[in-house]
PDB file of C-alpha atoms in Angstrom:
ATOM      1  CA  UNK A   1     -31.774  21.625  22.682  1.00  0.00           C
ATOM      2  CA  UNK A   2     -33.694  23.668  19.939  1.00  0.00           C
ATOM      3  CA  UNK A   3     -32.294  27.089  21.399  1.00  0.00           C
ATOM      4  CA  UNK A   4     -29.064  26.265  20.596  1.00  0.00           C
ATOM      5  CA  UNK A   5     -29.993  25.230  16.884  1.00  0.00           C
ATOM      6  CA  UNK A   6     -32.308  28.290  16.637  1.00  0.00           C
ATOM      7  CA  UNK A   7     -29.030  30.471  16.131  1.00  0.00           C
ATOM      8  CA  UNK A   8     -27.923  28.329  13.732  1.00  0.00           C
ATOM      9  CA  UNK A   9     -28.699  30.356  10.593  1.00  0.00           C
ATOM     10  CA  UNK A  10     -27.346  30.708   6.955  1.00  0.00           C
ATOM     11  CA  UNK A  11     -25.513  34.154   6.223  1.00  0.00           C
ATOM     12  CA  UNK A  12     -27.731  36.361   3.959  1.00  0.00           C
ATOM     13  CA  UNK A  13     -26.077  36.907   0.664  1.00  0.00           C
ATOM     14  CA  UNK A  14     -24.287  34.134   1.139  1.00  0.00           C
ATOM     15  CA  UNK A  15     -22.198  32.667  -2.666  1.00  0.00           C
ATOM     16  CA  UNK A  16     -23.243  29.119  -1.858  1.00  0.00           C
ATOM     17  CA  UNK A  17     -26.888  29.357  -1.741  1.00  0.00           C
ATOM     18  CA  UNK A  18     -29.821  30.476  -3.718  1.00  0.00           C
ATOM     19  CA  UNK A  19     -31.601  33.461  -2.833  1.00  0.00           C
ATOM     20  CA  UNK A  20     -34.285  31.174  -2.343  1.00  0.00           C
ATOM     21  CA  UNK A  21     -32.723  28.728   0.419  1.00  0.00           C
ATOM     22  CA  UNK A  22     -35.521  28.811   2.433  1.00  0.00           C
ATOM     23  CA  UNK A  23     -37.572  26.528   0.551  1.00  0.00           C
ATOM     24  CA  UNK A  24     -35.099  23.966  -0.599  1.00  0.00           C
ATOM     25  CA  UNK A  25     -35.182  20.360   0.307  1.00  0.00           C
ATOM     26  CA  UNK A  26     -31.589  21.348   1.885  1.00  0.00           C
ATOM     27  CA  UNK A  27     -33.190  23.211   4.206  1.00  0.00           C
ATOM     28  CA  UNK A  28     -36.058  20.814   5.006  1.00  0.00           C
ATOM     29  CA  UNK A  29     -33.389  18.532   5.593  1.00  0.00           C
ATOM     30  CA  UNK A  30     -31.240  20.329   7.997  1.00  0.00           C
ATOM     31  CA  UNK A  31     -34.086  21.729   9.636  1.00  0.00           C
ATOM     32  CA  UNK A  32     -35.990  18.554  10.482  1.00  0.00           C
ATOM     33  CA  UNK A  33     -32.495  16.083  10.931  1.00  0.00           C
ATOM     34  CA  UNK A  34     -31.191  18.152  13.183  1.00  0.00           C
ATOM     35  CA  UNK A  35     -34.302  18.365  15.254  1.00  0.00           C
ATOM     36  CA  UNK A  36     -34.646  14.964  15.580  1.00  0.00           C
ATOM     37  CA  UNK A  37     -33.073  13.605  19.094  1.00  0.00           C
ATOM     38  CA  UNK A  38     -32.122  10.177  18.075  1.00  0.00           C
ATOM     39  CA  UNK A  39     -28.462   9.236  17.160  1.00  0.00           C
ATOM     40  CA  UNK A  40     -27.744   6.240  15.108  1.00  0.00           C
ATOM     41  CA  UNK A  41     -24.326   4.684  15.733  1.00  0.00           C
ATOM     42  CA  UNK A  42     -21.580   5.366  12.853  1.00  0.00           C
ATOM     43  CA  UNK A  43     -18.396   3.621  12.535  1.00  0.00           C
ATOM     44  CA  UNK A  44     -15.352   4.758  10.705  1.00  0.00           C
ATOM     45  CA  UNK A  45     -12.931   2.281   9.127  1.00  0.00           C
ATOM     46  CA  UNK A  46      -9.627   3.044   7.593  1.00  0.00           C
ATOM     47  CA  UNK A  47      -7.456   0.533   4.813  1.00  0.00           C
ATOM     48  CA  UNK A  48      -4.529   2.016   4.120  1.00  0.00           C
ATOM     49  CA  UNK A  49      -2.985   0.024   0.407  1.00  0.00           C
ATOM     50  CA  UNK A  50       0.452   0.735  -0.542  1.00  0.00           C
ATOM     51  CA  UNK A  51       2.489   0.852  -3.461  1.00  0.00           C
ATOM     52  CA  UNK A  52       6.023  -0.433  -4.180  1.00  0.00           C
ATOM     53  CA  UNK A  53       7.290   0.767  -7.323  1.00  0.00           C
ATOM     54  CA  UNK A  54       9.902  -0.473  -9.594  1.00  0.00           C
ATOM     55  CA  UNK A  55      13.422   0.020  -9.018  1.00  0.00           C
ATOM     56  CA  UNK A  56      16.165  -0.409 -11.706  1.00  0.00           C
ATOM     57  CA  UNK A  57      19.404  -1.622 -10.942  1.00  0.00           C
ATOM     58  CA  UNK A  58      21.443   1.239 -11.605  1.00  0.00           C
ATOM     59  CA  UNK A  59      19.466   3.348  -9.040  1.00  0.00           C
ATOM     60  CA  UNK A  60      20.698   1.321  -6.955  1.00  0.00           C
ATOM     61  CA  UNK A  61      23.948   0.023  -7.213  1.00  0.00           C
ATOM     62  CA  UNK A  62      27.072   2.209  -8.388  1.00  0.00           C
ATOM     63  CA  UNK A  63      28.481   1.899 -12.161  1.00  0.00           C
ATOM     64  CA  UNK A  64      31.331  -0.722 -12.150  1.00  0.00           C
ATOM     65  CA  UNK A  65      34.166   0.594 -13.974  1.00  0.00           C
ATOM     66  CA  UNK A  66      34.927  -2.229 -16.991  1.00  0.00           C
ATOM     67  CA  UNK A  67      33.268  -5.366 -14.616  1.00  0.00           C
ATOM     68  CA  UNK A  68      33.525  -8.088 -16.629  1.00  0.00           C
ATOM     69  CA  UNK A  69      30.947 -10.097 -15.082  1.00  0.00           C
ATOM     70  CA  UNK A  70      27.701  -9.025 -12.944  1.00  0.00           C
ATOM     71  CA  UNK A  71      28.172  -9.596  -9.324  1.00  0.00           C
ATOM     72  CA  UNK A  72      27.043 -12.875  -7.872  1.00  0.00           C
ATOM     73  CA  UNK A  73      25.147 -13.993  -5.169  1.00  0.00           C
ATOM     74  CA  UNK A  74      24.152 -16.843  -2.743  1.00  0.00           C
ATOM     75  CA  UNK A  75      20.986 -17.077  -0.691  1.00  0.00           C
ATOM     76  CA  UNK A  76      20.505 -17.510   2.867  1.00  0.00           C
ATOM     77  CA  UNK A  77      17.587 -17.284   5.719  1.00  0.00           C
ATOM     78  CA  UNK A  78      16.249 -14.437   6.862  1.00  0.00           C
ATOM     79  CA  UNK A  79      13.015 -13.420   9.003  1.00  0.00           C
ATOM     80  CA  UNK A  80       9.880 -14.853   7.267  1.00  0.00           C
ATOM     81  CA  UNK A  81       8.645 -11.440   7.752  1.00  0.00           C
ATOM     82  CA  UNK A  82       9.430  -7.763   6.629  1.00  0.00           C
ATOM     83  CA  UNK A  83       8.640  -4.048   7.470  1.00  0.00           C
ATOM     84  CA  UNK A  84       6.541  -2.960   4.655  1.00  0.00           C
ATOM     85  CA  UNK A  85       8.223   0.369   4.678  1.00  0.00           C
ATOM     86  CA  UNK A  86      11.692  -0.975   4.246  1.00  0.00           C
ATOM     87  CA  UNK A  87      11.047  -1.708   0.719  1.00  0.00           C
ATOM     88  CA  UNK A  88      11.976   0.771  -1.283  1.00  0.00           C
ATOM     89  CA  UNK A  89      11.464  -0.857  -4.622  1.00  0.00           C
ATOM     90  CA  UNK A  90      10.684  -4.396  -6.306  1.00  0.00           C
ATOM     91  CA  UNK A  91      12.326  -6.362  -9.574  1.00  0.00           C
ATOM     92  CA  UNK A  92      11.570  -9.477 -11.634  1.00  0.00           C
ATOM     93  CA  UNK A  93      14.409 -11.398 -10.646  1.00  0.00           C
ATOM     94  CA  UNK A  94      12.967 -14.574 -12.504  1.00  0.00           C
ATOM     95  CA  UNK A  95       9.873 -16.441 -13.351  1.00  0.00           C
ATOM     96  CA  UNK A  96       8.099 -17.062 -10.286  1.00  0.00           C
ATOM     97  CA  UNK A  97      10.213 -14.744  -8.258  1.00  0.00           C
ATOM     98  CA  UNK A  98      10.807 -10.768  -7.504  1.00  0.00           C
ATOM     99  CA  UNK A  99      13.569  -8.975  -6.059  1.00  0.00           C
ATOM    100  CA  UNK A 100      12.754  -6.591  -3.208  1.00  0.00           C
ATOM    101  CA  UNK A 101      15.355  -3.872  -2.584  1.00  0.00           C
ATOM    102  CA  UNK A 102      15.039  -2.331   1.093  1.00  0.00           C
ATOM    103  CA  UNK A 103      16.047   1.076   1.828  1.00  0.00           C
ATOM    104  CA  UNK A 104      19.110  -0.322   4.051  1.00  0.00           C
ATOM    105  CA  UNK A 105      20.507  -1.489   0.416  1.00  0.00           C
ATOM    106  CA  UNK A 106      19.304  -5.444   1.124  1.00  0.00           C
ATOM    107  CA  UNK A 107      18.158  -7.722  -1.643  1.00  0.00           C
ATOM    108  CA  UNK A 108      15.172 -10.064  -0.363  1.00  0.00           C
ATOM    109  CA  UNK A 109      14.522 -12.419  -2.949  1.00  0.00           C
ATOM    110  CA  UNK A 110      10.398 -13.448  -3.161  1.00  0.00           C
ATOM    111  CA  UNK A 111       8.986 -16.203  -4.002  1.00  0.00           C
ATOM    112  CA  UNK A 112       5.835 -16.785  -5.474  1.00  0.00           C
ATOM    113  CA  UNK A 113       3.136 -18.890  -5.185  1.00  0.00           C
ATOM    114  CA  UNK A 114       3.097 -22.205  -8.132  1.00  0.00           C
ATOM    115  CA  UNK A 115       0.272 -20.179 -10.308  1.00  0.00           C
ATOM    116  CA  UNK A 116       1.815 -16.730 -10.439  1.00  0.00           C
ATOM    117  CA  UNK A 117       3.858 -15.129 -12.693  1.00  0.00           C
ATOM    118  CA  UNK A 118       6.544 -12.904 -11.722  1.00  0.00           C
ATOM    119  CA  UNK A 119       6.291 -10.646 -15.217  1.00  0.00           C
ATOM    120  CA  UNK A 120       2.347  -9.742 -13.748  1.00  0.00           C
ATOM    121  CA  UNK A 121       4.343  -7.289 -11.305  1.00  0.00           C
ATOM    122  CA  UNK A 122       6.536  -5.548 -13.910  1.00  0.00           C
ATOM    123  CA  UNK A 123       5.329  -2.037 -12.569  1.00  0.00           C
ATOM    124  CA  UNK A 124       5.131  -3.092  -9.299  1.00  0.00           C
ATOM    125  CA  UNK A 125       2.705  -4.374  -6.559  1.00  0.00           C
ATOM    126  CA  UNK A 126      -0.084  -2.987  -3.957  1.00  0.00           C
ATOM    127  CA  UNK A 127      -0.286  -4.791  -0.554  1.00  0.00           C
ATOM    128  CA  UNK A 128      -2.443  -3.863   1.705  1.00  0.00           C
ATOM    129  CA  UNK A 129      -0.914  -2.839   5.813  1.00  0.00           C
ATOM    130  CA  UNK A 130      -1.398  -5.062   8.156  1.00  0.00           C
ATOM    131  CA  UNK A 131      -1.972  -4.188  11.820  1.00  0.00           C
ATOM    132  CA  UNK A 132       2.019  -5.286  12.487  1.00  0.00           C
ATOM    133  CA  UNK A 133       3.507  -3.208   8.801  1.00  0.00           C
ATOM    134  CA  UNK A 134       4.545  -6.410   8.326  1.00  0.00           C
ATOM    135  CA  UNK A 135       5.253  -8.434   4.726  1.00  0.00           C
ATOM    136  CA  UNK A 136       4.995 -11.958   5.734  1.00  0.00           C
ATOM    137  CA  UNK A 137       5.690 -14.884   3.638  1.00  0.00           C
ATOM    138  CA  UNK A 138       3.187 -17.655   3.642  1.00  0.00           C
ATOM    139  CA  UNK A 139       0.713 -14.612   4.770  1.00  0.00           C
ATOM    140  CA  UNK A 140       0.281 -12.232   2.760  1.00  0.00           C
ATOM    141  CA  UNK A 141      -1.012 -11.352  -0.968  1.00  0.00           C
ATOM    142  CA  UNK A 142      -0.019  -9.110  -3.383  1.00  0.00           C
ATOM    143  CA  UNK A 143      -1.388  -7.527  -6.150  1.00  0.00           C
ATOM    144  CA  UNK A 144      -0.359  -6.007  -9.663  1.00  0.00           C
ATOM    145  CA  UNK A 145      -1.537  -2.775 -11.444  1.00  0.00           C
ATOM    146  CA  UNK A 146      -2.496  -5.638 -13.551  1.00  0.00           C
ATOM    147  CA  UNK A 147      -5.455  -7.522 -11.344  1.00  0.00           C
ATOM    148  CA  UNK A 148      -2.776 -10.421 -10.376  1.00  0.00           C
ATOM    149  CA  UNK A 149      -3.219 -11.192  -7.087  1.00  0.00           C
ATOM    150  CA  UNK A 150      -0.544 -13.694  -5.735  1.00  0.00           C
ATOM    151  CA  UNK A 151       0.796 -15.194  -2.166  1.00  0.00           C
ATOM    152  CA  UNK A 152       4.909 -14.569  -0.985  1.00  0.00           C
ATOM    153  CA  UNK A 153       5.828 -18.455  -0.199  1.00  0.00           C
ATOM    154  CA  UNK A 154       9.612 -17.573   1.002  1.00  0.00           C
ATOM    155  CA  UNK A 155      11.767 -15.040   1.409  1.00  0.00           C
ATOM    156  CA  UNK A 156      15.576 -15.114   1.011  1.00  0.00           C
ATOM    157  CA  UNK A 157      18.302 -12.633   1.964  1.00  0.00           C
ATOM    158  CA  UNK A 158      20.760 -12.596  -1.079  1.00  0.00           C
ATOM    159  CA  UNK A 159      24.335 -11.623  -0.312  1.00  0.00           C
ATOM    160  CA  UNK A 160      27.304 -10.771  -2.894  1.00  0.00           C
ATOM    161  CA  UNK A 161      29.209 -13.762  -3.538  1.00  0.00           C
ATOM    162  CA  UNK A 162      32.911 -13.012  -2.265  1.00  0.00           C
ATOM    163  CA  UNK A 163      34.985 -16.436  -4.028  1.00  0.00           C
TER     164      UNK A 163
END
């Protein structure tokens, strides 16, 4: 094993180093760690965190021409859960609930846990992936720019209102 260290060997003239390399505790420790045959385990982890940014309403709805009224909606179930890359962006829809937008052009409304408030997300929310990309009510937490941190209770699909 030490003949095939013994050509390892720092370039002469070489930008990164001193002229002196030879004596630095660099060297001392490359020389000696490398020479030592005992391997201590390491372990790599990874946590990926990702933001969903606000989204104003007319990025994503069309300009009605003269609408007199805003459109309306009624609520109805939907999976408790939700791909965490569908969202495309989030809104205060209310006090103790946000509005998530997907990229498919569906409104999920979100509520919040009792103790949050729904103005601590005004720029958003991080939530960290999950091994299934999943946003699960009842499972998951959020958390603001702002230090919030705060639990999805429900999810609801809201659909336009056709009287």
């Amino acid at each position: 094993m030490d003949e095939l260290w013994a050509a390892a060997t720092v370039p002469t003239g070489s930008p990164l180093f001193d002229e002196d390399f030879t004596q630095s505790p660099f060297t001392s420790f490359v020389v000696h760690g490398l020479a030592d045959q005992g391997w201590d385990q390491v372990r790599v982890e990874q946590r990926m965190i990702i933001r969903i940014a606000p989204r104003m309403p007319a990025q994503m709805y069309a300009p009605l021409p003269s609408a007199p009224q805003p459109p309306r909606f009624y609520e109805r179930k939907t999976d408790k859960c939700l791909p965490i890359t569908s969202i495309a962006g989030v809104q205060i829809e209310s006090q103790d609930r946000l509005l998530l937008i997907t990229r498919s052009r569906k409104l999920i409304g979100a509520s919040l846990d009792k103790a949050c408030h729904a103005r601590d997300f005004y720029s958003g929310f991080y939530v960290e992936r999950n091994e299934d990309g999943q946003l699960c009510a009842g499972r998951d937490t959020i958390h603001s720019r702002a230090g919030a941190n705060c639990a999805i209770t429900r999810m609801r699909e809201l659909v336009p209102d056709d009287d």
